[in-house]
Amino acid sequence: MATHTPPTGTPAPGDSYVQSFARGLQVIRSFSESAPRQTLSEVAAASGLTRAGARRILLTLQTLGYVVSDGKLFTLTPRILDLGFAYLSSMPIWNRAEPVMEALVQQVQESCSAAVLDATDIVYVMRVPTKKIMHISLGVGSRLPAYCTSLGRLLLADLDDEEVRARLEASDRQALTKHTVTDVDALMAKVAQARRQQWCLVNQELEEGLISVAAPIVNRQGRMVAALNISGQANRTSAKVMQETMLPALMDAAKKVSQLL
Amino acid sequence: MATHTPPTGTPAPGDSYVQSFARGLQVIRSFSESAPRQTLSEVAAASGLTRAGARRILLTLQTLGYVVSDGKLFTLTPRILDLGFAYLSSMPIWNRAEPVMEALVQQVQESCSAAVLDATDIVYVMRVPTKKIMHISLGVGSRLPAYCTSLGRLLLADLDDEEVRARLEASDRQALTKHTVTDVDALMAKVAQARRQQWCLVNQELEEGLISVAAPIVNRQGRMVAALNISGQANRTSAKVMQETMLPALMDAAKKVSQLL
């Protein structure tokens, strides 16, 4: 998986062109579930911009059709989705992976998700829920920390140790449950184990009661480009059952998806 | 639904700030299923930019972590999804609407989608497929023309006639099947019918064999903010069955979703 090392040469981070573009994207990202409609002042505060700067960007976004305003409150328009769609449609694999994932969900009766790594996070690119599970409201594009998730630890395992350590150290490692491993050396060992096994099981480290197991999606060059997981409730599916019964089906599905690459 | 009239006053479309931001977004949109990896020259050609201009924007996107390069080929990173996620998470309704839509899919055994209007297109914001249907690979963020879809005609019906006519005239109206209505006056009559009924059925105008019916999602101010549809195969589900058996369940689901607003 490619890393996000900034390129050498122009533009430098201080370049006004970079800065104005970065600020524009920052304004887009300032809209959220808790702030779906914002005033000019709210956008400025959330993006760390002056009122004048925020106004210029909001009017630019409005001119381009990405934002609408009633005169006072600004909201994003669905045109924003075109940007994420550009990414998803540039990875046609997920459309073809969906039937494989649906068959797996039918077989194991647990939810299945696919994710990729971005810096210290995993980002969901596909999700097939099962009916009977508690509803986890994580759609495409949502993020979770890599250090405490099965998908994340497995995806980290494709990087070299130096890079893994750097990303773990850059992570905001919180004891989210009493089981969460937060020590960097202990996490390095978990990632090494995932690398040896080529799968990873995480038991209630992200959330009490949540258990998941991940398998790699590997391209023709042998690089892990994404990972697939099954997640369920720990009180219904033990780690033993997940590993012995569901993991073989998951490994099989991940292999099928890899062959689509 | 708010229209996308550019604001008066600054910035004008000729403003360099607007232009640079627009070009940056254009470069993001140049990546697609048929062009997931692009060279500098390909990006320049697809975005209508000079090589120097395209290079500057690609390096900016790379600095910001939205693009990676192996030195020759550029690809988008999953960080791009954050931009679409900003929109989706600023509309928390879709998370809460999903269980209602899933119950509807269970009941009618057909796929259910939610969409909003953007200029002359509908944009999908949620999609719950059923297992037995042919697989329609339209994910969140994908677009279809409004003039020939049940969701589109119903969403247009919330605008005043002058605006509806303007959008229909701006649409690239193609006879996609032998049933597709393309005449603006005939389409105005279809939209007026949808407005009276407060639902809309379209039979094989988008694609041979595809039939769908849509119902409105209305906010507390009485404005249609989105629409919900059921789509199926015409050879299995006739227009009569869809209207008599499925429409009542769809109207009921749309009402439930409206009450969540």
Coordinates of N, CA and C in Angstrom, one line a residue, chain B residues 86-249:
Chain B
A86 N -18.6 13.7 4.6 CA -19.0 14.9 5.2 C -20.5 15.2 4.9
Y87 N -20.8 15.0 3.6 CA -22.2 15.2 3.2 C -23.2 14.2 3.9
L88 N -22.8 12.9 3.8 CA -23.7 11.9 4.3 C -23.9 12.1 5.8
S89 N -22.8 12.4 6.5 CA -23.0 12.5 8.0 C -23.6 13.8 8.3
S90 N -23.7 14.7 7.4 CA -24.5 15.9 7.7 C -26.0 15.7 7.4
M91 N -26.3 14.5 6.9 CA -27.7 14.1 6.8 C -28.0 12.8 7.5
P92 N -28.0 12.9 8.9 CA -28.1 11.7 9.7 C -29.3 10.9 9.4
I93 N -30.3 11.5 8.8 CA -31.5 10.8 8.5 C -31.3 9.5 7.8
W94 N -30.3 9.4 6.9 CA -30.2 8.1 6.2 C -29.8 6.9 7.0
N95 N -29.0 7.2 8.1 CA -28.8 6.1 9.0 C -30.1 5.6 9.7
R96 N -30.9 6.6 10.0 CA -32.1 6.2 10.7 C -33.2 5.7 9.7
A97 N -33.0 6.1 8.4 CA -34.0 5.6 7.4 C -33.7 4.1 7.0
E98 N -32.5 3.7 7.2 CA -32.1 2.4 6.7 C -32.9 1.3 7.2
P99 N -33.2 1.2 8.6 CA -34.0 0.1 9.0 C -35.4 0.1 8.4
V100 N -36.0 1.3 8.2 CA -37.3 1.4 7.6 C -37.2 0.8 6.2
M101 N -36.2 1.2 5.5 CA -36.0 0.7 4.1 C -35.8 -0.8 4.0
E102 N -35.0 -1.3 5.0 CA -34.8 -2.7 5.1 C -36.1 -3.5 5.3
A103 N -36.9 -3.0 6.2 CA -38.2 -3.7 6.5 C -39.1 -3.7 5.2
L104 N -39.0 -2.6 4.5 CA -39.8 -2.5 3.2 C -39.3 -3.5 2.2
V105 N -38.0 -3.7 2.1 CA -37.4 -4.7 1.2 C -37.8 -6.1 1.6
Q106 N -37.8 -6.3 2.9 CA -38.3 -7.7 3.4 C -39.7 -7.9 3.0
Q107 N -40.5 -6.9 3.1 CA -41.9 -7.0 2.9 C -42.3 -7.2 1.4
V108 N -41.7 -6.3 0.5 CA -42.0 -6.4 -0.9 C -41.1 -7.2 -1.7
Q109 N -39.9 -7.6 -1.2 CA -38.9 -8.4 -1.9 C -38.5 -7.7 -3.2
E110 N -38.3 -6.4 -3.1 CA -37.7 -5.7 -4.2 C -36.8 -4.7 -3.6
S111 N -35.8 -4.1 -4.4 CA -34.9 -3.2 -3.9 C -35.5 -1.8 -3.6
C112 N -34.9 -1.1 -2.6 CA -35.4 0.2 -2.2 C -34.2 1.1 -2.2
S113 N -34.4 2.3 -2.8 CA -33.4 3.4 -2.8 C -33.9 4.7 -2.4
A114 N -33.0 5.6 -1.9 CA -33.4 6.9 -1.6 C -32.5 7.8 -2.4
A115 N -33.0 8.9 -2.9 CA -32.2 9.8 -3.8 C -32.7 11.3 -3.5
V116 N -31.8 12.2 -3.9 CA -32.1 13.6 -3.8 C -31.9 14.2 -5.2
L117 N -32.4 15.4 -5.4 CA -32.2 16.0 -6.8 C -31.0 17.0 -6.8
D118 N -30.3 16.9 -7.9 CA -29.2 17.9 -8.1 C -29.2 18.3 -9.5
A119 N -29.7 19.5 -9.7 CA -29.8 20.1 -11.1 C -30.7 19.2 -11.9
T120 N -30.2 18.5 -12.9 CA -31.0 17.7 -13.8 C -30.9 16.2 -13.4
D121 N -30.2 15.9 -12.4 CA -29.9 14.5 -12.0 C -30.6 14.1 -10.7
I122 N -30.8 12.8 -10.5 CA -31.0 12.3 -9.1 C -29.6 11.7 -8.6
V123 N -29.4 11.8 -7.3 CA -28.2 11.3 -6.8 C -28.6 10.3 -5.6
Y124 N -28.2 9.1 -5.7 CA -28.5 8.1 -4.7 C -27.8 8.4 -3.4
V125 N -28.6 8.4 -2.3 CA -28.0 8.6 -1.0 C -28.1 7.3 -0.1
M126 N -28.9 6.4 -0.5 CA -29.0 5.1 0.3 C -29.6 4.1 -0.6
R127 N -29.2 2.9 -0.5 CA -29.7 1.8 -1.4 C -29.7 0.5 -0.6
V128 N -30.9 -0.1 -0.6 CA -31.0 -1.4 0.1 C -31.4 -2.4 -1.0
P129 N -30.5 -3.3 -1.4 CA -30.8 -4.2 -2.5 C -31.5 -5.4 -1.9
T130 N -32.3 -6.1 -2.8 CA -32.8 -7.4 -2.4 C -32.0 -8.5 -3.0
K131 N -32.0 -9.7 -2.6 CA -31.1 -10.7 -3.1 C -31.5 -11.2 -4.5
K132 N -32.8 -11.4 -4.7 CA -33.2 -12.1 -5.9 C -33.2 -11.3 -7.2
I133 N -33.1 -9.9 -7.0 CA -33.1 -9.1 -8.2 C -31.8 -9.2 -8.9
M134 N -31.9 -8.9 -10.2 CA -30.6 -8.8 -11.0 C -29.8 -7.7 -10.3
H135 N -28.5 -7.8 -10.3 CA -27.8 -6.9 -9.5 C -27.6 -5.5 -10.3
I136 N -28.2 -4.5 -9.7 CA -28.0 -3.2 -10.3 C -26.9 -2.5 -9.5
S137 N -25.7 -2.2 -10.2 CA -24.6 -1.7 -9.5 C -24.6 -0.2 -9.4
L138 N -25.5 0.3 -8.6 CA -25.6 1.7 -8.4 C -25.4 2.0 -6.9
G139 N -24.3 2.5 -6.6 CA -24.0 2.8 -5.2 C -24.4 4.2 -4.8
V140 N -24.2 4.5 -3.5 CA -24.4 5.8 -3.0 C -23.5 6.8 -3.8
G141 N -24.0 7.9 -4.2 CA -23.3 8.9 -4.9 C -23.4 8.8 -6.4
S142 N -24.0 7.7 -6.9 CA -24.2 7.5 -8.3 C -25.4 8.3 -8.8
R143 N -25.4 8.7 -10.1 CA -26.4 9.6 -10.7 C -27.2 9.0 -11.8
L144 N -28.4 9.4 -11.9 CA -29.2 9.0 -13.1 C -29.9 10.3 -13.5
P145 N -30.3 10.4 -14.8 CA -31.1 11.6 -15.2 C -32.5 11.6 -14.5
A146 N -32.9 12.8 -14.1 CA -34.2 12.9 -13.5 C -35.4 12.7 -14.4
Y147 N -35.3 13.1 -15.7 CA -36.5 13.1 -16.6 C -37.1 11.8 -16.8
C148 N -36.3 10.7 -16.7 CA -36.8 9.4 -17.1 C -36.8 8.4 -15.9
T149 N -36.8 8.9 -14.7 CA -36.8 8.0 -13.5 C -37.9 8.4 -12.6
S150 N -38.5 7.5 -11.9 CA -39.6 7.8 -11.0 C -39.2 8.7 -9.9
L151 N -38.0 8.5 -9.3 CA -37.5 9.4 -8.3 C -37.3 10.8 -8.8
G152 N -36.8 10.9 -10.0 CA -36.5 12.2 -10.6 C -37.8 13.0 -10.9
R153 N -38.8 12.3 -11.5 CA -40.0 13.1 -11.9 C -40.7 13.5 -10.6
L154 N -40.7 12.7 -9.6 CA -41.3 13.1 -8.3 C -40.6 14.2 -7.7
L155 N -39.3 14.2 -7.6 CA -38.5 15.3 -7.0 C -38.7 16.6 -7.8
L156 N -38.8 16.5 -9.1 CA -39.0 17.7 -10.0 C -40.4 18.3 -9.6
A157 N -41.3 17.4 -9.2 CA -42.7 17.9 -8.9 C -42.8 18.9 -7.7
D158 N -41.7 18.9 -6.9 CA -41.7 19.8 -5.8 C -41.3 21.2 -6.2
L159 N -40.8 21.4 -7.4 CA -40.3 22.7 -7.9 C -41.5 23.4 -8.7
D160 N -41.4 24.7 -8.9 CA -42.5 25.3 -9.6 C -42.3 25.1 -11.1
D161 N -43.4 25.2 -11.9 CA -43.4 24.8 -13.3 C -42.3 25.4 -14.1
E162 N -42.0 26.7 -13.8 CA -41.0 27.4 -14.6 C -39.6 26.7 -14.4
E163 N -39.3 26.3 -13.2 CA -38.1 25.7 -12.8 C -38.0 24.3 -13.4
V164 N -39.1 23.5 -13.4 CA -39.2 22.2 -13.9 C -38.9 22.2 -15.4
R165 N -39.6 23.2 -16.1 CA -39.3 23.3 -17.6 C -37.9 23.6 -17.9
A166 N -37.3 24.5 -17.1 CA -35.9 24.9 -17.3 C -35.0 23.6 -17.1
R167 N -35.3 22.8 -16.1 CA -34.4 21.7 -15.9 C -34.6 20.6 -17.0
L168 N -35.9 20.4 -17.4 CA -36.1 19.4 -18.4 C -35.4 19.9 -19.7
E169 N -35.5 21.2 -20.0 CA -34.9 21.7 -21.2 C -33.3 21.5 -21.2
A170 N -32.8 21.6 -19.9 CA -31.3 21.5 -19.8 C -30.9 20.1 -19.8
S171 N -31.9 19.1 -19.7 CA -31.5 17.7 -19.6 C -31.2 17.2 -21.0
D172 N -30.2 16.2 -21.0 CA -29.9 15.5 -22.3 C -30.9 14.4 -22.5
R173 N -32.1 14.7 -23.1 CA -33.2 13.8 -23.1 C -33.0 12.8 -24.3
Q174 N -32.7 11.6 -23.9 CA -32.5 10.5 -24.9 C -33.6 9.5 -24.8
A175 N -34.0 8.9 -26.0 CA -34.9 7.8 -26.0 C -34.1 6.5 -25.6
L176 N -34.0 6.3 -24.3 CA -33.1 5.2 -23.8 C -33.8 3.9 -24.1
T177 N -35.1 3.8 -24.2 CA -35.9 2.7 -24.6 C -37.0 3.2 -25.5
K178 N -37.8 2.2 -26.0 CA -38.8 2.7 -26.9 C -40.0 3.3 -26.1
H179 N -39.9 3.2 -24.8 CA -41.0 3.8 -24.0 C -40.6 5.2 -23.4
T180 N -39.4 5.6 -23.6 CA -38.9 6.8 -22.9 C -39.6 8.1 -23.5
V181 N -40.2 8.9 -22.6 CA -40.8 10.2 -22.9 C -39.7 11.2 -23.0
T182 N -39.5 11.9 -24.1 CA -38.4 12.9 -24.2 C -39.0 14.3 -24.5
D183 N -40.2 14.4 -24.9 CA -40.8 15.7 -25.2 C -41.1 16.5 -24.0
V184 N -40.6 17.8 -23.9 CA -40.7 18.6 -22.7 C -42.2 18.7 -22.3
D185 N -43.1 19.0 -23.2 CA -44.5 19.2 -22.8 C -45.1 17.9 -22.2
A186 N -44.7 16.8 -22.8 CA -45.2 15.5 -22.3 C -44.6 15.2 -20.9
L187 N -43.4 15.6 -20.8 CA -42.7 15.4 -19.5 C -43.3 16.3 -18.4
M188 N -43.7 17.5 -18.8 CA -44.3 18.5 -17.9 C -45.6 17.9 -17.4
A189 N -46.4 17.2 -18.3 CA -47.6 16.6 -17.9 C -47.4 15.4 -16.9
K190 N -46.3 14.6 -17.1 CA -46.0 13.5 -16.2 C -45.6 14.1 -14.8
V191 N -44.8 15.2 -14.8 CA -44.4 15.8 -13.5 C -45.7 16.3 -12.8
A192 N -46.6 16.9 -13.6 CA -47.8 17.5 -13.0 C -48.7 16.3 -12.4
Q193 N -48.7 15.2 -13.1 CA -49.4 14.0 -12.5 C -48.8 13.5 -11.2
A194 N -47.4 13.5 -11.2 CA -46.7 13.1 -10.0 C -47.0 14.0 -8.8
R195 N -47.1 15.3 -9.2 CA -47.4 16.3 -8.1 C -48.8 16.1 -7.6
R196 N -49.8 15.8 -8.4 CA -51.2 15.6 -8.0 C -51.3 14.3 -7.1
Q197 N -50.7 13.2 -7.6 CA -50.7 11.9 -6.9 C -49.9 11.9 -5.7
Q198 N -48.8 12.6 -5.7 CA -47.7 12.5 -4.7 C -47.0 11.2 -4.7
W199 N -47.0 10.6 -5.9 CA -46.2 9.4 -6.1 C -46.0 9.3 -7.6
C200 N -45.0 8.5 -8.1 CA -44.7 8.5 -9.5 C -44.3 7.1 -9.9
L201 N -44.9 6.5 -11.0 CA -44.4 5.2 -11.5 C -43.8 5.4 -12.9
V202 N -42.7 4.8 -13.1 CA -42.1 4.9 -14.4 C -41.8 3.4 -14.9
N203 N -42.3 3.1 -16.1 CA -42.3 1.8 -16.6 C -41.3 1.7 -17.8
Q204 N -40.2 1.1 -17.6 CA -39.2 0.8 -18.7 C -38.8 2.0 -19.5
E205 N -38.7 3.2 -18.9 CA -38.2 4.4 -19.7 C -36.7 4.6 -19.5
L206 N -36.1 4.1 -18.4 CA -34.7 4.2 -18.2 C -34.0 3.0 -18.9
E207 N -34.6 1.8 -18.7 CA -34.0 0.6 -19.2 C -35.1 -0.4 -19.5
E208 N -35.0 -1.2 -20.6 CA -35.9 -2.2 -20.8 C -36.0 -3.2 -19.7
G209 N -37.2 -3.5 -19.2 CA -37.3 -4.5 -18.2 C -37.3 -3.9 -16.7
L210 N -37.0 -2.6 -16.6 CA -36.9 -2.0 -15.3 C -38.1 -1.1 -15.0
I211 N -38.8 -1.4 -13.9 CA -40.0 -0.6 -13.5 C -39.8 -0.1 -12.1
S212 N -40.2 1.1 -11.8 CA -40.1 1.6 -10.4 C -41.1 2.6 -10.1
V213 N -41.3 2.7 -8.8 CA -42.3 3.6 -8.2 C -41.7 4.4 -7.1
A214 N -42.0 5.7 -7.0 CA -41.4 6.6 -6.0 C -42.4 7.3 -5.1
A215 N -42.0 7.5 -3.9 CA -42.9 8.3 -2.9 C -42.0 9.3 -2.2
P216 N -42.7 10.4 -1.8 CA -41.9 11.6 -1.3 C -41.5 11.5 0.1
I217 N -40.3 12.1 0.5 CA -39.9 12.3 1.8 C -40.0 13.8 2.1
V218 N -40.9 14.2 3.0 CA -41.3 15.6 3.2 C -40.8 16.1 4.5
N219 N -40.2 17.3 4.6 CA -39.8 17.8 5.9 C -41.0 18.5 6.6
R220 N -40.7 19.0 7.8 CA -41.8 19.7 8.6 C -42.4 20.9 7.9
Q221 N -41.6 21.5 7.0 CA -42.1 22.7 6.3 C -42.8 22.3 5.1
G222 N -43.0 21.0 4.9 CA -43.8 20.5 3.7 C -43.0 20.5 2.4
R223 N -41.7 20.7 2.5 CA -40.9 20.6 1.2 C -40.4 19.1 1.1
M224 N -40.3 18.7 -0.2 CA -39.8 17.4 -0.5 C -38.3 17.4 -0.5
V225 N -37.7 16.7 0.4 CA -36.2 16.8 0.5 C -35.5 15.6 -0.1
A226 N -36.3 14.6 -0.4 CA -35.7 13.4 -1.0 C -36.9 12.5 -1.4
A227 N -36.6 11.4 -2.1 CA -37.7 10.5 -2.4 C -37.2 9.1 -2.3
L228 N -38.1 8.2 -2.1 CA -37.8 6.7 -1.8 C -38.4 6.0 -3.0
N229 N -37.8 4.9 -3.5 CA -38.4 4.2 -4.5 C -38.3 2.7 -4.3
I230 N -39.1 1.9 -5.0 CA -39.0 0.5 -5.1 C -38.7 0.2 -6.6
S231 N -37.8 -0.6 -6.9 CA -37.6 -1.0 -8.4 C -37.5 -2.5 -8.5
G232 N -38.0 -2.9 -9.7 CA -38.1 -4.3 -9.9 C -38.1 -4.6 -11.4
Q233 N -38.3 -5.9 -11.7 CA -38.2 -6.3 -13.1 C -39.7 -6.4 -13.7
A234 N -39.9 -5.7 -14.8 CA -41.2 -5.6 -15.4 C -41.8 -7.0 -15.7
N235 N -41.0 -7.9 -16.1 CA -41.6 -9.2 -16.5 C -42.0 -10.1 -15.3
R236 N -41.6 -9.6 -14.1 CA -42.0 -10.3 -12.9 C -43.1 -9.5 -12.1
T237 N -42.9 -8.2 -12.1 CA -43.8 -7.3 -11.4 C -44.4 -6.3 -12.4
S238 N -45.7 -6.4 -12.7 CA -46.4 -5.5 -13.6 C -46.6 -4.2 -12.9
A239 N -46.9 -3.2 -13.8 CA -47.2 -1.8 -13.2 C -48.4 -1.9 -12.3
K240 N -49.4 -2.8 -12.7 CA -50.6 -2.9 -11.8 C -50.2 -3.5 -10.5
V241 N -49.4 -4.5 -10.4 CA -49.0 -5.1 -9.2 C -48.2 -4.1 -8.3
M242 N -47.3 -3.5 -9.0 CA -46.5 -2.5 -8.3 C -47.3 -1.4 -7.7
Q243 N -48.3 -0.9 -8.4 CA -49.1 0.2 -7.9 C -50.1 -0.3 -6.8
E244 N -50.7 -1.5 -7.0 CA -51.7 -1.9 -6.1 C -51.2 -2.6 -4.8
T245 N -50.1 -3.3 -5.0 CA -49.5 -4.1 -3.9 C -48.4 -3.4 -3.2
M246 N -47.5 -2.8 -4.0 CA -46.3 -2.3 -3.3 C -46.3 -0.8 -3.0
L247 N -47.1 -0.1 -3.8 CA -47.1 1.4 -3.5 C -47.6 1.7 -2.1
P248 N -48.7 1.0 -1.6 CA -49.1 1.4 -0.2 C -48.0 1.2 0.8
A249 N -47.3 0.1 0.7 CA -46.2 -0.2 1.6 C -45.1 0.9 1.5

